[in-house]
Coordinates of C-alpha atoms in Angstrom, one line a residue:
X442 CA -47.8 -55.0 -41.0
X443 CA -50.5 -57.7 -41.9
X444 CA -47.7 -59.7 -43.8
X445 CA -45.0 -59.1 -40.7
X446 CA -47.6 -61.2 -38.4
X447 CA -48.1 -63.7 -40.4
X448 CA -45.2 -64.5 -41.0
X449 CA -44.8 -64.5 -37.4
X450 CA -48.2 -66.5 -36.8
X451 CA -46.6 -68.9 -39.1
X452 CA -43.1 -68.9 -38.0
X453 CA -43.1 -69.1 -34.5
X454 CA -40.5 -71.7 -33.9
X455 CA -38.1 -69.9 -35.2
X456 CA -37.9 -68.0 -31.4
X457 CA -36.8 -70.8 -30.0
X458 CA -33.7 -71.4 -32.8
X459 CA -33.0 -67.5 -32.9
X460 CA -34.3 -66.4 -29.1
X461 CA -30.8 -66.5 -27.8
X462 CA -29.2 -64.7 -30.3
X463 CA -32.2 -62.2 -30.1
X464 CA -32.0 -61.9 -26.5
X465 CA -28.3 -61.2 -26.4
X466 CA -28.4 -58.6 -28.7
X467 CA -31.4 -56.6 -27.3
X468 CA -29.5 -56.7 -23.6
X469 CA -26.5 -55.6 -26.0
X470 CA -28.5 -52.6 -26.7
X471 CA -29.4 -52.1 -23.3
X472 CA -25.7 -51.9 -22.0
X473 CA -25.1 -49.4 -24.9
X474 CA -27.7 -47.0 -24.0
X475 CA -27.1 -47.1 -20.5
X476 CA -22.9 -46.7 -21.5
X477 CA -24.2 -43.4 -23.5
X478 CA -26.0 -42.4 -21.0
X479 CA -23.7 -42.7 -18.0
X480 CA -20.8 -41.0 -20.4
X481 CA -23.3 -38.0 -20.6
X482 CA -24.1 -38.1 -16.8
X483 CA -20.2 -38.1 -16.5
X484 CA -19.4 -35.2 -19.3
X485 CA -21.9 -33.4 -17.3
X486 CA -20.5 -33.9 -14.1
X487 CA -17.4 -32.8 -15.4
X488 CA -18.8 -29.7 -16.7
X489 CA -20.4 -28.5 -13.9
X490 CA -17.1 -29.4 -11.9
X491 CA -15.5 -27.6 -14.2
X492 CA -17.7 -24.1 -13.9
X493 CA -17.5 -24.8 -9.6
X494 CA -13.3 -24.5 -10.2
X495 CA -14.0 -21.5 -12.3
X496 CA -16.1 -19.9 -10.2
X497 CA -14.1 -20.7 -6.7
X498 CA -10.9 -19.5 -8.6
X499 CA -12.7 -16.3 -9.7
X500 CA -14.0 -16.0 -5.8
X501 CA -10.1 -16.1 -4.8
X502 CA -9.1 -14.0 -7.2
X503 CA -11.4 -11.0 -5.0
X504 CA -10.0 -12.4 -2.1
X505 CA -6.8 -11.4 -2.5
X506 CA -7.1 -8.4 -4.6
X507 CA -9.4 -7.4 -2.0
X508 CA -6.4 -8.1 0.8
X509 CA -3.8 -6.7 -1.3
X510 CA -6.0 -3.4 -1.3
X511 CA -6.2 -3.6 2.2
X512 CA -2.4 -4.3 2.4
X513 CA -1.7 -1.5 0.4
X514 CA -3.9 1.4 2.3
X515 CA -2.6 0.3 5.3
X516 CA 1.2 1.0 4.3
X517 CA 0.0 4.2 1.9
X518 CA -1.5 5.3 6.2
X519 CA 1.8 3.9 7.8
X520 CA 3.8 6.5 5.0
X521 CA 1.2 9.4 5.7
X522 CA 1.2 9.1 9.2
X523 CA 5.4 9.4 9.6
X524 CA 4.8 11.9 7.3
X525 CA 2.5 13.9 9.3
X526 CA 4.9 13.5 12.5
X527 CA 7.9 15.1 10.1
X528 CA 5.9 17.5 9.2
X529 CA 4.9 18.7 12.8
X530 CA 8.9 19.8 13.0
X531 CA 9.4 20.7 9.2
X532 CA 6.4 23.4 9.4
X533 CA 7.3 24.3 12.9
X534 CA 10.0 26.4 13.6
X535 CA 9.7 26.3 17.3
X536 CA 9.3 23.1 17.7
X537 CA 12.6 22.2 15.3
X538 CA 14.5 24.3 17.6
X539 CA 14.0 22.1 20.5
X540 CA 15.4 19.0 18.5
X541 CA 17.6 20.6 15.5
X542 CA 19.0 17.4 14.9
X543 CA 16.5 16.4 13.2
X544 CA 17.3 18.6 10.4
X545 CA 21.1 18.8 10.9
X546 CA 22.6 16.9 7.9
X547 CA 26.1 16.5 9.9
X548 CA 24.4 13.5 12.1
X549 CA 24.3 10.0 10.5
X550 CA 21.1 9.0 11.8
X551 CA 19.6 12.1 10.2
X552 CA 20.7 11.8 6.6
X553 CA 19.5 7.7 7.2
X554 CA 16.3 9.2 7.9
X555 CA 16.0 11.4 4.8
X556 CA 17.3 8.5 2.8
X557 CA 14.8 6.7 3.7
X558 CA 12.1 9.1 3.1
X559 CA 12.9 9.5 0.1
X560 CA 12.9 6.2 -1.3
X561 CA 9.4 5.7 0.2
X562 CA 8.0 9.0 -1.6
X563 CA 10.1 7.0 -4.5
X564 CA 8.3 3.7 -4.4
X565 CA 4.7 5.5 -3.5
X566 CA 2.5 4.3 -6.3
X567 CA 0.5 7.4 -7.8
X568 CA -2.6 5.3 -7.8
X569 CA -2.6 2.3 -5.3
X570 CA -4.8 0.1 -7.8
X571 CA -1.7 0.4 -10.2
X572 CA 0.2 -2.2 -8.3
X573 CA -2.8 -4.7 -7.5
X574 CA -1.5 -7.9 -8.5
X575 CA 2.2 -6.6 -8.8
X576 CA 3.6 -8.7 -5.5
X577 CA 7.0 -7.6 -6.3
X578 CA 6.2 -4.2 -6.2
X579 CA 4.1 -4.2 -3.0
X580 CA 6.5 -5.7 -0.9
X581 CA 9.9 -3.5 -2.7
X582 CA 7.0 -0.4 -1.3
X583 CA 6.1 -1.6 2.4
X584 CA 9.6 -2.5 3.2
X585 CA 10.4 1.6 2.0
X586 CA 8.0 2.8 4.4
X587 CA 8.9 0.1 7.3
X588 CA 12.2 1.6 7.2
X589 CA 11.6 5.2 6.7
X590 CA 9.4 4.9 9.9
X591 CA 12.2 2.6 11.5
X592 CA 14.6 5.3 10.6
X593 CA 12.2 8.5 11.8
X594 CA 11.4 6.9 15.0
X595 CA 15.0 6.0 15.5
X596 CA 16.0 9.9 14.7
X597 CA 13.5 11.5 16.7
X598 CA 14.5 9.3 19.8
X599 CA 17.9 10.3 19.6
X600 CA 17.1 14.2 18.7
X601 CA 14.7 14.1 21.9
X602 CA 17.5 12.6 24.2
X603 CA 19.9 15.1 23.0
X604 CA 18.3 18.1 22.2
X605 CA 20.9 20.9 21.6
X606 CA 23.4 19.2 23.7
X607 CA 25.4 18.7 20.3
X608 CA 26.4 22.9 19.9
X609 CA 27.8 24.6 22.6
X610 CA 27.3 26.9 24.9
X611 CA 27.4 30.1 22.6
X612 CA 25.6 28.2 19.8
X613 CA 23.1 26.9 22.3
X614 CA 22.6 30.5 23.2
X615 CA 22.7 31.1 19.4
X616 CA 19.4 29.0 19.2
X617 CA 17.4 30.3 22.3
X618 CA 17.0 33.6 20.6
X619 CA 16.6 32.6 17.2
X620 CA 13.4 30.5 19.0
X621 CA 12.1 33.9 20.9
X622 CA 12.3 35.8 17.4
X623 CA 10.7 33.3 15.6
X624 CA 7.6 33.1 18.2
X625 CA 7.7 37.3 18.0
X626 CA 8.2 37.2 13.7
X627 CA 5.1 34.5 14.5
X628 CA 3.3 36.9 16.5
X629 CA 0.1 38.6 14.9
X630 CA -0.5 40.8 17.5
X631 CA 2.9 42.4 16.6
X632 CA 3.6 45.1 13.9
X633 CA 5.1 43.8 10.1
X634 CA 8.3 45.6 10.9
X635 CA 8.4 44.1 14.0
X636 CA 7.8 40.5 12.7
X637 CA 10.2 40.7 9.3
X638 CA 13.2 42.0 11.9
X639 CA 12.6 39.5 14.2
X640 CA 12.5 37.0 11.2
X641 CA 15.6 38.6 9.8
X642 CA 17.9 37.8 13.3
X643 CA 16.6 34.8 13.9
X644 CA 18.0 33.4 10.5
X645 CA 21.4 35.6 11.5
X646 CA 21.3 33.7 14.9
X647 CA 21.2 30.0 12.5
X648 CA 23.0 31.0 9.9
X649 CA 25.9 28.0 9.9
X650 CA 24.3 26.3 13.0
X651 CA 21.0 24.6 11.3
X652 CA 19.5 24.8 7.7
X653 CA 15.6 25.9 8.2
X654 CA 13.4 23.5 5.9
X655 CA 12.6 25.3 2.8
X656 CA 8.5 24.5 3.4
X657 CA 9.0 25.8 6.8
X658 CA 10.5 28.8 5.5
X659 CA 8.6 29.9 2.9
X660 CA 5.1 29.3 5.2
X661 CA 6.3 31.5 6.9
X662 CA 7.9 34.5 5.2
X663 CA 4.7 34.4 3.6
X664 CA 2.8 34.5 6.9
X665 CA 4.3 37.5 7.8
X666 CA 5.3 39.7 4.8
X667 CA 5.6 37.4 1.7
X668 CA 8.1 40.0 0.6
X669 CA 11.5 39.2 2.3
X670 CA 13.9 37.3 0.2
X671 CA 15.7 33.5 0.8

């Protein structure tokens, strides 16, 4: 160190035939640094950009599997809810009676209906998270169940219009009594012989002018013997 100023004690001058040169290189330095050091500002920014994008896809990502959730209970309640309405005639014999065209497989609009039904219970997904993320899927679903409830509404407005003005006046008659057997076969207060022969007519009385639904049926054979055969 003692050597390095003397040399500079002695050599002074020399700033003034190098201090150029000197000064050039030292702002030379300068610009590098402050180069390296913007270029890591910059990979920084870059990367924190980078993790923002990540993190707003991620966020979307919820979003919609959050909406197709949604989407998909409220068509899964728009299937169960036309399903509760058939149901109200399938398990009710009475009320079938009233508006037997909703069973009677002779009437276009009927077997459009059951169609339809059954390519929604088709398409229903076992487990509703099993098609999150599967558009394709969702929408070949929804459109089912649109047009089974299309189809069911469509049914029941005609089988209400017409009620048993498609049989005639004998099979009209036909269906009246099956109706007041089935309310007596129905009855509880009434003995089991009472019930199973009332049952027994009433099916005589349809036999050839409406098929009873099977669920229907069975509920309530069981109900009031579980004994008498198909």
């Amino acid at each position: 160190m003692d050597q390095l100023l003397g040399f500079l004690s002695h050599s002074w001058w020399l700033l003034f035939v190098f201090g150029g040169s000197i000064g050039g290189a030292v702002k030379a330095v300068g610009a590098a640094n402050r180069r390296r050091a913007e270029r890591r500002l910059e990979r920084y920014r870059l990367k924190q950009q980078t993790k923002i994008e990540i993190a707003r896809a991620k966020a979307q990502i919820h979003t919609d599997e959050r909406t197709q959730r949604r989407e998909i209970a409220k068509t899964v309640d728009e299937h169960d809810q036309t399903d509760a309405r058939w149901f109200g005639y399938e398990m009710s014999l009475v009320t079938l009676l009233d508006f037997p065209m909703v069973t009677d497989m002779r009437e276009p609009l009927t077997v459009e209906f059951h169609k339809a039904k059954r390519r929604a219970d088709l398409l229903r997904p076992e487990d509703p998270e099993s098609v999150v993320g599967n558009h394709e899927a969702q929408v070949e679903y929804r459109d089912a169940v649109h047009g089974y409830a299309i189809a069911f509404d469509v049914c029941e407005a005609e089988a209400k219009r017409r009620r048993r003005s498609g049989f005639t006046a004998r099979e009209q008659e036909r269906l009246v009594r099956a109706q007041r057997l089935l309310r007596l076969a129905m009855d509880d207060g009434a003995t089991q012989e009472e019930r199973q022969s009332a049952y027994v007519k009433a099916r005589k009385d349809l036999d050839g002018l409406i098929v009873l639904p099977a669920g229907a049926r069975a509920q309530l054979e069981h109900r009031i013997a579980g004994q008498i055969g198909a």
